[in-house]
CSV table of N, CA, C and O and ligand atoms in Angstrom, one decimal:
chain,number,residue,atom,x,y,z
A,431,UNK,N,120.8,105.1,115.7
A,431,UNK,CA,120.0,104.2,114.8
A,431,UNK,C,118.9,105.1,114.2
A,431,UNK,O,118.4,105.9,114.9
A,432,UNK,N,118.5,104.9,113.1
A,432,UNK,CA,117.9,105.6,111.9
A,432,UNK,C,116.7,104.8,112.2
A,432,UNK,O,116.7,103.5,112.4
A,433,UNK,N,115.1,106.0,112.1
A,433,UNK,CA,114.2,105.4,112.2
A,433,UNK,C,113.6,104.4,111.1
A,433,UNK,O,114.0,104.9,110.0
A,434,UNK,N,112.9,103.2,110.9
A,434,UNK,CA,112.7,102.7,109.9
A,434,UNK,C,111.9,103.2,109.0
A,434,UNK,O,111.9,102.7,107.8
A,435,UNK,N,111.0,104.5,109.4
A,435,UNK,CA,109.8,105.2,108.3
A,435,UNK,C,109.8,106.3,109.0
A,435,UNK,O,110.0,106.5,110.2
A,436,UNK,N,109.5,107.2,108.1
A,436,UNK,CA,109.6,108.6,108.7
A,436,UNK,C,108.1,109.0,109.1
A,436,UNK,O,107.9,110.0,109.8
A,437,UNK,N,106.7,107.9,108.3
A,437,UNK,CA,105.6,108.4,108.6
A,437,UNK,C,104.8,107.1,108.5
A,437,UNK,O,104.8,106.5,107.5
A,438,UNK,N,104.0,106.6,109.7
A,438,UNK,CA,103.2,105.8,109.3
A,438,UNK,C,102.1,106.5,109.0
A,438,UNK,O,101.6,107.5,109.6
A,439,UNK,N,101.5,105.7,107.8
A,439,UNK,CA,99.9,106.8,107.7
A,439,UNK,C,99.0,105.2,108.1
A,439,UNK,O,99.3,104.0,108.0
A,440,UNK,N,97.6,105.9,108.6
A,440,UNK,CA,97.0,105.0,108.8
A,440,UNK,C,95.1,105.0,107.9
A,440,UNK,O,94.1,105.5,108.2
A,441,UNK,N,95.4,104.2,106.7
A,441,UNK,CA,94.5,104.4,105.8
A,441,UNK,C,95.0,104.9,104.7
A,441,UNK,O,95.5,106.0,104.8
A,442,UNK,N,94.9,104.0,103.1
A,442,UNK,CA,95.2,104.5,102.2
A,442,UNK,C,94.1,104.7,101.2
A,442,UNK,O,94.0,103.9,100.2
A,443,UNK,N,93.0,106.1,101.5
A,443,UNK,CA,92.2,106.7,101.2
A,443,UNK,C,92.9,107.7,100.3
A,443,UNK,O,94.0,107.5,99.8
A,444,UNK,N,92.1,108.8,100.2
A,444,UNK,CA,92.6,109.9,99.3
A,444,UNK,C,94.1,111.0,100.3
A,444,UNK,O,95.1,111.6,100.0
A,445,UNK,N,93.2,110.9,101.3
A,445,UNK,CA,94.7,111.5,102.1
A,445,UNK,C,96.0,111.0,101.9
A,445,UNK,O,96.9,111.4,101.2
A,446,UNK,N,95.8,109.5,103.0
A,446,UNK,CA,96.3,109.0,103.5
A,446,UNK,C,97.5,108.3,101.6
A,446,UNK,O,98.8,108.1,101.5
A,447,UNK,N,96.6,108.0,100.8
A,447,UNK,CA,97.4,108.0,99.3
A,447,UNK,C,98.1,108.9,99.2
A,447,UNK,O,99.2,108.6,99.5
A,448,UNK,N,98.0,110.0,98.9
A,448,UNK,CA,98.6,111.3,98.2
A,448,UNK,C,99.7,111.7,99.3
A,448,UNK,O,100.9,111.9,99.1
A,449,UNK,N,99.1,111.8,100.5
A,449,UNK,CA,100.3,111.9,101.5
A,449,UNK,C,101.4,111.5,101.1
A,449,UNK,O,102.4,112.1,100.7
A,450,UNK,N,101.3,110.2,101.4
A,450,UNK,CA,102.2,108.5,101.2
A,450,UNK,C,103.4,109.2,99.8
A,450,UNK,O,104.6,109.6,99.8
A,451,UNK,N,102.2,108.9,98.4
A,451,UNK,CA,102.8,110.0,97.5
A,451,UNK,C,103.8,110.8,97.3
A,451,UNK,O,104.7,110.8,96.5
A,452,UNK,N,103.2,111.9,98.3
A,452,UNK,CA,104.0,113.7,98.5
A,452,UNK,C,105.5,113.1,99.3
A,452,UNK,O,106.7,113.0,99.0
A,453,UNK,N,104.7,112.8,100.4
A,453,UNK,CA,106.2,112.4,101.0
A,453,UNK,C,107.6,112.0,100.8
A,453,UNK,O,108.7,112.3,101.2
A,454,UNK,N,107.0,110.6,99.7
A,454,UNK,CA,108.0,109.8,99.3
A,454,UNK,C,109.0,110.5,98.1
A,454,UNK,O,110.2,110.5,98.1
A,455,UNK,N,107.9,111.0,97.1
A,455,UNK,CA,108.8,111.8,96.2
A,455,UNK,C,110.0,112.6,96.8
A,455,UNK,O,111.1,112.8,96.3
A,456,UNK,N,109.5,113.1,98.4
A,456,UNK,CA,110.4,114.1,99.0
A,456,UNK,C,111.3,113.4,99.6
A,456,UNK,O,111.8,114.1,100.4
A,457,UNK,N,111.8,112.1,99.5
A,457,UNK,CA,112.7,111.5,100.2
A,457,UNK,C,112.2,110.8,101.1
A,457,UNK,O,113.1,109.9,101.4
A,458,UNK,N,111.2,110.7,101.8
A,458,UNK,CA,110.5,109.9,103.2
A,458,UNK,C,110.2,108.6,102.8
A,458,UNK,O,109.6,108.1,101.8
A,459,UNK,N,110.7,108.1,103.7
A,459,UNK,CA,110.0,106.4,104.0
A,459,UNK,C,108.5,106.6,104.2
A,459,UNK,O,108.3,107.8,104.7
A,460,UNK,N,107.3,105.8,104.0
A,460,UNK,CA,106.3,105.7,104.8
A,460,UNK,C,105.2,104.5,104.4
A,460,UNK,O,104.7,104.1,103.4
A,461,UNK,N,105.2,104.2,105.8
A,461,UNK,CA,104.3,102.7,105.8
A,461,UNK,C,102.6,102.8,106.2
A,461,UNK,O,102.0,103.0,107.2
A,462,UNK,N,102.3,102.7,104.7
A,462,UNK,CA,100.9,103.2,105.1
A,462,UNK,C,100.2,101.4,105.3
A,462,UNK,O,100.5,100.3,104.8
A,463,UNK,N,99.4,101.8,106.2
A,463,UNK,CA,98.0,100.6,106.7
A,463,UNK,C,96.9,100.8,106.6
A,463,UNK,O,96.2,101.7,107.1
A,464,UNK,N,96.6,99.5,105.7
A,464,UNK,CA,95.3,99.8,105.2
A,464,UNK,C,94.4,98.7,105.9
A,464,UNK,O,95.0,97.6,106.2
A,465,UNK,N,93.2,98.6,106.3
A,465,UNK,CA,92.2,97.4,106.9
A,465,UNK,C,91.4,96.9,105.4
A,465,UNK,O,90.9,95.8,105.6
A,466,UNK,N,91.3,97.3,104.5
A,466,UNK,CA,89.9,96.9,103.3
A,466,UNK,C,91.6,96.2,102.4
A,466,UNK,O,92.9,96.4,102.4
A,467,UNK,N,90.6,95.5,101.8
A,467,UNK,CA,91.4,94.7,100.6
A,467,UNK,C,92.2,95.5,99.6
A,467,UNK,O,92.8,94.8,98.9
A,468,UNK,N,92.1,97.2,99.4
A,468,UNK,CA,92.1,97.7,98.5
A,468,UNK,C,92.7,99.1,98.5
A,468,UNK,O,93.1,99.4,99.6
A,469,UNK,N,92.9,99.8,97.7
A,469,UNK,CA,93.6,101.2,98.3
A,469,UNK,C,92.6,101.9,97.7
A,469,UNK,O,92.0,101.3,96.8
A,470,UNK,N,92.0,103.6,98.0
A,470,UNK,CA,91.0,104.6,97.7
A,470,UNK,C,90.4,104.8,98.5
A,470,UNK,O,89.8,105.8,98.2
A,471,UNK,N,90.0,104.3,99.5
A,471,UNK,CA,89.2,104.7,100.3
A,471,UNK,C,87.6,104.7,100.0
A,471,UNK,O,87.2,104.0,99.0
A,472,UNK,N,86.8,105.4,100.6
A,472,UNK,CA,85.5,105.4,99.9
A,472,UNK,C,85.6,106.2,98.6
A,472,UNK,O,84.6,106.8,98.3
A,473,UNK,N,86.4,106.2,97.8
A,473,UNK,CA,86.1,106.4,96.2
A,473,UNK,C,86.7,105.8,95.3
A,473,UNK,O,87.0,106.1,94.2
A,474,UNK,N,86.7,104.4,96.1
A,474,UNK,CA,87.4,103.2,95.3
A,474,UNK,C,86.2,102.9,94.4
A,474,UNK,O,85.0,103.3,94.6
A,475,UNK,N,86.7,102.1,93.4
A,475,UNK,CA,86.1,101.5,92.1
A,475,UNK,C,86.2,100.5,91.9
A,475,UNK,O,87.4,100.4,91.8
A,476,UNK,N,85.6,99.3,91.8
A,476,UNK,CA,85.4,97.7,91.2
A,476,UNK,C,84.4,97.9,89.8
A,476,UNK,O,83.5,98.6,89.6
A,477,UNK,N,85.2,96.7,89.0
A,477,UNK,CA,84.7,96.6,87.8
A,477,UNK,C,84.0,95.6,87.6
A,477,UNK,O,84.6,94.5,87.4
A,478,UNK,N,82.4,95.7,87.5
A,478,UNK,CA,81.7,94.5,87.9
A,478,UNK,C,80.9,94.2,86.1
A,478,UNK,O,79.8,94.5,85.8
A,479,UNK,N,81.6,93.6,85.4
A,479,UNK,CA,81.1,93.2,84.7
A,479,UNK,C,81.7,94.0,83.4
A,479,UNK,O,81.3,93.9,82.2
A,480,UNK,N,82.6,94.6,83.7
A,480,UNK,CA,83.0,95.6,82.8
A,480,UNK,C,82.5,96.8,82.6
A,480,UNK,O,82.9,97.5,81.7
A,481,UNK,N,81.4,97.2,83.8
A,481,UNK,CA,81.3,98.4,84.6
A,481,UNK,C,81.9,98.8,86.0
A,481,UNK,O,82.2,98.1,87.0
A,482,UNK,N,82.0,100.1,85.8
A,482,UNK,CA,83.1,100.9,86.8
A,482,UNK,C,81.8,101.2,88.2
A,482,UNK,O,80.8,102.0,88.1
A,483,UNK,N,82.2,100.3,89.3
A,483,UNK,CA,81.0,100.5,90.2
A,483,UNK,C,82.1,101.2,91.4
A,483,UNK,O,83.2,101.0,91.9
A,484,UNK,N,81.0,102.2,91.7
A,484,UNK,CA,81.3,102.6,93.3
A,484,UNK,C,81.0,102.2,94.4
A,484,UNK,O,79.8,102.2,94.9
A,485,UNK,N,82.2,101.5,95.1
A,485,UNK,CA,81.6,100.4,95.9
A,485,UNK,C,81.1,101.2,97.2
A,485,UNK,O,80.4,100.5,98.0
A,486,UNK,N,81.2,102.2,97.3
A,486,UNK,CA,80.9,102.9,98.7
A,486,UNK,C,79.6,104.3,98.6
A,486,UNK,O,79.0,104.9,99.5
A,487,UNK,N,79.6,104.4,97.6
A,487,UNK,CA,78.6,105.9,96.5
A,487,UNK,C,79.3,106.6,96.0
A,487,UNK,O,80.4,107.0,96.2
A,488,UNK,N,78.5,106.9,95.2
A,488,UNK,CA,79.1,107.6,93.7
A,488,UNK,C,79.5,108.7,94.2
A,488,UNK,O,79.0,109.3,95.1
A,489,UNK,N,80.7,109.2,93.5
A,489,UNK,CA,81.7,110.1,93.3
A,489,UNK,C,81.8,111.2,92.1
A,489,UNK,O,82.2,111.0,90.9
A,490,UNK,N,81.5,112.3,92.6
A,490,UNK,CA,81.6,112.8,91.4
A,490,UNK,C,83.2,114.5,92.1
A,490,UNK,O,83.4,115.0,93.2
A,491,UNK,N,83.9,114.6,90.4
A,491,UNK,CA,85.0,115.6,91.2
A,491,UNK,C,84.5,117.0,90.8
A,491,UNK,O,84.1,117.2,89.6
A,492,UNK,N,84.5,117.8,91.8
A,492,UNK,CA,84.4,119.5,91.0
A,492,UNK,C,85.8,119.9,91.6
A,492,UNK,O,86.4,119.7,92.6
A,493,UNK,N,86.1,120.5,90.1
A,493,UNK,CA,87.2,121.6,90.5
A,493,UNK,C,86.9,122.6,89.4
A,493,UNK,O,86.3,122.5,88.3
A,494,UNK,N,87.6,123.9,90.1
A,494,UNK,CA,87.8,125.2,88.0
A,494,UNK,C,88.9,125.2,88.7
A,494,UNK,O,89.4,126.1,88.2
A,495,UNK,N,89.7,124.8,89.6
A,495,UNK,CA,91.2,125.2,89.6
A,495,UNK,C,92.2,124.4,88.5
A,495,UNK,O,92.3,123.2,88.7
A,496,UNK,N,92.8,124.9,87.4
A,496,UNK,CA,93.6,124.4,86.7
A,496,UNK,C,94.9,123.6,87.4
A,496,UNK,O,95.3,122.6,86.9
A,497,UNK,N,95.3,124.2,88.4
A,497,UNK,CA,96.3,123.5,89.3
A,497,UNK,C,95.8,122.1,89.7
A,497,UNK,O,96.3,121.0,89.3
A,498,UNK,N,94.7,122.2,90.6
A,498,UNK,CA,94.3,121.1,91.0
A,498,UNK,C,94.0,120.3,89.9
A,498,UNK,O,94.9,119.5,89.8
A,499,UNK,N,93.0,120.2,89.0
A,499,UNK,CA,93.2,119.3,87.8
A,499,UNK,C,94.5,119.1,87.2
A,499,UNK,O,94.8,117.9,86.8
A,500,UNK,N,95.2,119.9,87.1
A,500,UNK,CA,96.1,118.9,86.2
A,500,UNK,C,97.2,118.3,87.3
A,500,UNK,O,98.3,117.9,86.9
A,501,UNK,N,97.0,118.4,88.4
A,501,UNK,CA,97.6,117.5,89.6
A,501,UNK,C,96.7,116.1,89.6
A,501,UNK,O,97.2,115.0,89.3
A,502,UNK,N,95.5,116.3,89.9
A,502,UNK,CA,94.4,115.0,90.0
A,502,UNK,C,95.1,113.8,89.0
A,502,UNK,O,95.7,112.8,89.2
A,503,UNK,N,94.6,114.8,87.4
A,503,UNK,CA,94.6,114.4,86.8
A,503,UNK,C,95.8,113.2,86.2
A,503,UNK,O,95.7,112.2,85.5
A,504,UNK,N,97.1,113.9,86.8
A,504,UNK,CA,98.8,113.0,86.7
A,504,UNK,C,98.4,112.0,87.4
A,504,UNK,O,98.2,110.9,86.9
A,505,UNK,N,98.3,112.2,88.6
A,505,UNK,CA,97.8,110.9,89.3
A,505,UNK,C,97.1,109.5,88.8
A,505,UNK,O,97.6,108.4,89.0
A,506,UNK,N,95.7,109.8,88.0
A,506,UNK,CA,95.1,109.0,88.1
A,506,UNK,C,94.0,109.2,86.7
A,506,UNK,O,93.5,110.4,86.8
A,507,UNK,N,93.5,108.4,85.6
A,507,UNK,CA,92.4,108.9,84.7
A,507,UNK,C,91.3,108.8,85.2
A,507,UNK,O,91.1,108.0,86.2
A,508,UNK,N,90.2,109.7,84.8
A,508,UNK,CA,88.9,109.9,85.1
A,508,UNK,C,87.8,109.6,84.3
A,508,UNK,O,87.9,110.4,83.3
A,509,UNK,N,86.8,109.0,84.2
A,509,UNK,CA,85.6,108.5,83.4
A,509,UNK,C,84.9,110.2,83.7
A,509,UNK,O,83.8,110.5,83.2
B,1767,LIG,C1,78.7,108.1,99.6
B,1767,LIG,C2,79.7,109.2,99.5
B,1767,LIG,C3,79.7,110.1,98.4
B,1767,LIG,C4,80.7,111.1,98.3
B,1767,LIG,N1,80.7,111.9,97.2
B,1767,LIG,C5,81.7,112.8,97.0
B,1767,LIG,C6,81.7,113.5,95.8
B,1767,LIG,O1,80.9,113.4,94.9
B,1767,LIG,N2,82.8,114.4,95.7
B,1767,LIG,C7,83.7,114.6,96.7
B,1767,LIG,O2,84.6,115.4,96.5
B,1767,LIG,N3,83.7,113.9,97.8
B,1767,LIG,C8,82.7,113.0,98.0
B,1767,LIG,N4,82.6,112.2,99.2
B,1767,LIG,C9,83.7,112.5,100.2
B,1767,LIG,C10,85.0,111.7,99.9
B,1767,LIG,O3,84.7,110.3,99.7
B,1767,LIG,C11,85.9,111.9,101.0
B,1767,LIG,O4,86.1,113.3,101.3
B,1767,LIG,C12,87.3,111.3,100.8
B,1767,LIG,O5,87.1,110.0,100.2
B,1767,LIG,C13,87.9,111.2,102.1
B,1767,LIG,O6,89.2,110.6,101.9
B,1767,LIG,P1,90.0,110.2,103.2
B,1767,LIG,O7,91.3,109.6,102.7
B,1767,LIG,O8,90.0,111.3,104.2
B,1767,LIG,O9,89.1,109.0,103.9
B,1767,LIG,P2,88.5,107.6,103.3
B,1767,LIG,O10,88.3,107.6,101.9
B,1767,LIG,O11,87.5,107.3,104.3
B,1767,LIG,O12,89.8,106.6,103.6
B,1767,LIG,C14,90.2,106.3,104.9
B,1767,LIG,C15,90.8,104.9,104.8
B,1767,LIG,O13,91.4,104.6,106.0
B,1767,LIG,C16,91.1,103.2,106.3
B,1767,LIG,N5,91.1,103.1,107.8
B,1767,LIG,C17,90.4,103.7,108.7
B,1767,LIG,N6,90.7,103.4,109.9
B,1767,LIG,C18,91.7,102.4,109.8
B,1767,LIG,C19,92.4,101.7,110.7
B,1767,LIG,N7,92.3,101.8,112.0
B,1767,LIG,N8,93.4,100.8,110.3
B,1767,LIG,C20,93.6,100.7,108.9
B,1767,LIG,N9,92.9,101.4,108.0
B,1767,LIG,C21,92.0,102.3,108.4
B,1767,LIG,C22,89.7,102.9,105.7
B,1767,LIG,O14,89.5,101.6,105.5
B,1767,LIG,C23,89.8,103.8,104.4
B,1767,LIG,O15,90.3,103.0,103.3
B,1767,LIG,C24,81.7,111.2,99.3
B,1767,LIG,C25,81.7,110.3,100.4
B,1767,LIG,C26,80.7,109.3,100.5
B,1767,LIG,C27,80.8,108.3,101.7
């Protein structure tokens, strides 16, 4: 019998997302669990009024790696 998920992740924060992500592109099952209403983890965003609020504290990204930006960047747009 074939396992049902090849990975449970626990928390779909920035790891625990991209993991989820990486994996699956590679063929993996995986059941990620989240406890908060929401997926990002502490760099999630609500839009309160038609502002982008940090519900947890403000975020800001550094990178000079070209790799890493234009990986971030597929993922997800950035203010
Ligand atoms: C106020 C603040 C400011 C920051 N500023 C910056 C910044 O400017 N630049 C920067 O690079 N980094 C910053 N960081 C750090 C950055 O937020 C973290 O490095 C990053 O979010 C960590 O991602 P993570 O997936 O490991 O964890 P988290 O984002 O904490 O995600 C973990 C997730 O797992 C869930 N979880 C935990 N336990 C369970 C459980 N038992 N069952 C189900 N779900 C569970 C949580 O609800 C959460 O959603 C900041 C952090 C804070 C708190």
């Amino acid at each position: 019998m074939s396992a049902l998920y090849d990975f449970v992740i626990v928390g779909a924060g920035l790891f625990g997302a991209v993991f989820a992500h990486e994996a699956t592109k590679r063929g993996k099952k995986c059941l990620v669990l989240e406890r908060r209403p929401h997926t990002g983890g502490n760099i999630y965003c609500e839009s309160r009024e038609g502002i982008s609020v940090h519900k947890y504290g403000a975020h800001i990204f550094h990178t000079s790696n070209k790799r890493v930006w234009d990986y971030v960047t597929s993922l997800v747009d950035f203010n």
